[in-house]
Coordinates of C-alpha atoms in Angstrom, one line a residue:
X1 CA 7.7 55.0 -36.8
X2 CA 11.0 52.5 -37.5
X3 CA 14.0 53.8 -39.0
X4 CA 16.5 51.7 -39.7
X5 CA 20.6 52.6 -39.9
X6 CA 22.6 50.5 -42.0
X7 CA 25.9 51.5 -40.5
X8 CA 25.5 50.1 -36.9
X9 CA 22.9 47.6 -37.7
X10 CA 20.5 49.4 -35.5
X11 CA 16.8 49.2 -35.0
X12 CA 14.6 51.9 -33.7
X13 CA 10.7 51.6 -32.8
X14 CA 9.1 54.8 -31.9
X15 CA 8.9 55.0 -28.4
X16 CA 11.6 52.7 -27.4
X17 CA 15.6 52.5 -26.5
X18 CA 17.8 52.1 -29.1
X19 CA 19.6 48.8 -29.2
X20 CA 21.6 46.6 -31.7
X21 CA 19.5 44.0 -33.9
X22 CA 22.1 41.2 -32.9
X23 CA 21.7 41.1 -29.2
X24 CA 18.9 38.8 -27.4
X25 CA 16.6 40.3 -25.4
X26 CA 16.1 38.3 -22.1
X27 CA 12.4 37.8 -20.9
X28 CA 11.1 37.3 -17.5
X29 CA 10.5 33.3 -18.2
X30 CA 14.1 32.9 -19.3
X31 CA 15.7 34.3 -16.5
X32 CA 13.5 31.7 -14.0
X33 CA 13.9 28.8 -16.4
X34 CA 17.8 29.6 -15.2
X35 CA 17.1 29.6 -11.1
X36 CA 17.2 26.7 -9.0
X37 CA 14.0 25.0 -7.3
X38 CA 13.9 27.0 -3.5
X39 CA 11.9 25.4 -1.0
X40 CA 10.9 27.4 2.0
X41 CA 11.1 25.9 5.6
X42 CA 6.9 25.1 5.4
X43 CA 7.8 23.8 1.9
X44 CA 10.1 21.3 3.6
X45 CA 7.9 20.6 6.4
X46 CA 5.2 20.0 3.7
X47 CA 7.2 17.5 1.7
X48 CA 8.9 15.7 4.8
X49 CA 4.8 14.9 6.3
X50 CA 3.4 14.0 2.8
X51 CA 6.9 11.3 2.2
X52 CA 6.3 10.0 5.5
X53 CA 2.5 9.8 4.9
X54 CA 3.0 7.9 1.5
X55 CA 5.4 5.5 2.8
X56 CA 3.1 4.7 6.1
X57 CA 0.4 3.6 3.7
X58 CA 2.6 1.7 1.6
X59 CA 3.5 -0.4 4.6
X60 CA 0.2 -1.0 5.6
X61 CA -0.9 -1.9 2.3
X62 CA 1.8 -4.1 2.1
X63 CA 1.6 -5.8 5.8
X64 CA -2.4 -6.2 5.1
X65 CA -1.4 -8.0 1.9
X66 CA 1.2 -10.3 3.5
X67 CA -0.7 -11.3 6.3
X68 CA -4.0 -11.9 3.3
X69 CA -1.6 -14.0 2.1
X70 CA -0.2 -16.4 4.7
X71 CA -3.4 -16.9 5.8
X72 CA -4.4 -18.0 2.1
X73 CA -0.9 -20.3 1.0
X74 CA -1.8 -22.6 4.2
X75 CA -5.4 -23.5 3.0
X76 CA -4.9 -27.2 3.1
X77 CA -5.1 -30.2 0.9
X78 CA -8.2 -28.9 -1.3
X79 CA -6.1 -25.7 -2.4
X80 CA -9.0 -24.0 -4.7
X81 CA -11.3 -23.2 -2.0
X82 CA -13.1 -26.4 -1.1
X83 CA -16.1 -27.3 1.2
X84 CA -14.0 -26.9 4.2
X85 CA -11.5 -24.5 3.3
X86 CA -10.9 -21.5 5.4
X87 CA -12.7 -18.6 3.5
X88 CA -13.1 -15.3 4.1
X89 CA -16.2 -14.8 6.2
X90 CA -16.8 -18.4 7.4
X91 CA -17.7 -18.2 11.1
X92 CA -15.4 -19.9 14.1
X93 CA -16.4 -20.9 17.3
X94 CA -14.2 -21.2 20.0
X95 CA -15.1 -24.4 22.1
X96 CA -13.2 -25.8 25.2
X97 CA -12.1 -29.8 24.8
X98 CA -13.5 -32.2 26.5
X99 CA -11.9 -35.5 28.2
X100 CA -12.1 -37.9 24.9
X101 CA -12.7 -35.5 22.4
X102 CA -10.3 -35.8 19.0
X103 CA -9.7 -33.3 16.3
X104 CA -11.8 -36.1 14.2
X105 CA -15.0 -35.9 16.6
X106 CA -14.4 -32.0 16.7
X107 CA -14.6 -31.5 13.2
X108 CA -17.0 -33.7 12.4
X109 CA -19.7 -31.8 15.1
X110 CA -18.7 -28.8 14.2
X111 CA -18.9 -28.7 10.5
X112 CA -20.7 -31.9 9.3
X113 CA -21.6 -31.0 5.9
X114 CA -17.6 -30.6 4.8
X115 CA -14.8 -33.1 4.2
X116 CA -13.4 -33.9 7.9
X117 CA -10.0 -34.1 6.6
X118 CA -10.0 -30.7 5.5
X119 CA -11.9 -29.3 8.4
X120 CA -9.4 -30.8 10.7
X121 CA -6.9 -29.0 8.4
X122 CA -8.4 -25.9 9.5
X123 CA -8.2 -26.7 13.2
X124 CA -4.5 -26.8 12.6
X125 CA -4.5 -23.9 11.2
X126 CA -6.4 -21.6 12.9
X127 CA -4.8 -22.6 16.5
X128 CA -1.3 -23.1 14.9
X129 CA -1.2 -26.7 16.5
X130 CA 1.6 -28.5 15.3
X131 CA 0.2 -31.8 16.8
X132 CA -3.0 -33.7 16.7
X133 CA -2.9 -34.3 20.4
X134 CA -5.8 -33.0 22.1
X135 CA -5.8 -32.1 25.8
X136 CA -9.0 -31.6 28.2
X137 CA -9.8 -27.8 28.9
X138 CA -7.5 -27.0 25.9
X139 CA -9.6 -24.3 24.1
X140 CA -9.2 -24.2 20.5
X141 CA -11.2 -21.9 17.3
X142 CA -13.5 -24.3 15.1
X143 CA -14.6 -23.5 11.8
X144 CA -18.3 -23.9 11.4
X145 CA -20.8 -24.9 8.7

């Protein structure tokens, strides 16, 4: 049953308080909406492993895809991949020099089908020689066909 009082603006429901018509009633969601965000000490724990998880990843992703890359950006003078570009996959041999041997002769027995030029460019590469000078015993990594 509602009865209703004009006087003090007052609504009644049957079986509830009294209360005026003007005032907000507060729910249970309104009053958390108000409270801050708590974390609890696992919570932190919890939040410190997983940032430190995400950013270990992220730094191996990005060291993998730097060192993808430098490897790549020093391909040599054929650029798109040629016969004796380095490629992912191709095999290398690792051979000891022998008294008269040249990076020509090298490349050239090793890889016959490809241009020498570029082959030699890989022998540069892969051994980081910053000469073409050659010495006996010297063991060096050769790409091969």
């Amino acid at each position: 049953m509602v009865t209703m009082e004009a006087r003090r603006s007052r609504v009644i429901v049957a079986g509830e308080r009294a209360r005026p018509a003007d005032r907000r009633i507060r729910t249970s969601a309104m009053c958390r909406a108000a409270e801050p965000a708590r974390l609890t000490r696992r919570g932190r724990i919890v939040v410190t492993g997983v940032s430190a998880l995400i950013i270990g990843l992220a730094s191996v992703a990005l060291a993998t895809a730097a060192q993808a890359t430098r490897g790549a950006g020093a391909g040599g003078a054929g650029g798109a991949g040629g016969a004796g570009g380095a490629q992912p996959g191709k095999y290398v041999a690792q051979v000891m020099v022998r008294p008269g041997q040249s990076l020509w002769t090298l490349a050239e027995g090793y890889d016959p089908d490809a241009d020498t030029r570029l082959v030699i460019a890989d022998i540069e590469q892969l051994n980081s020689l910053t000469t073409d000078q050659l010495q006996p015993g010297e063991m060096l990594w050769v790409p091969r066909g």
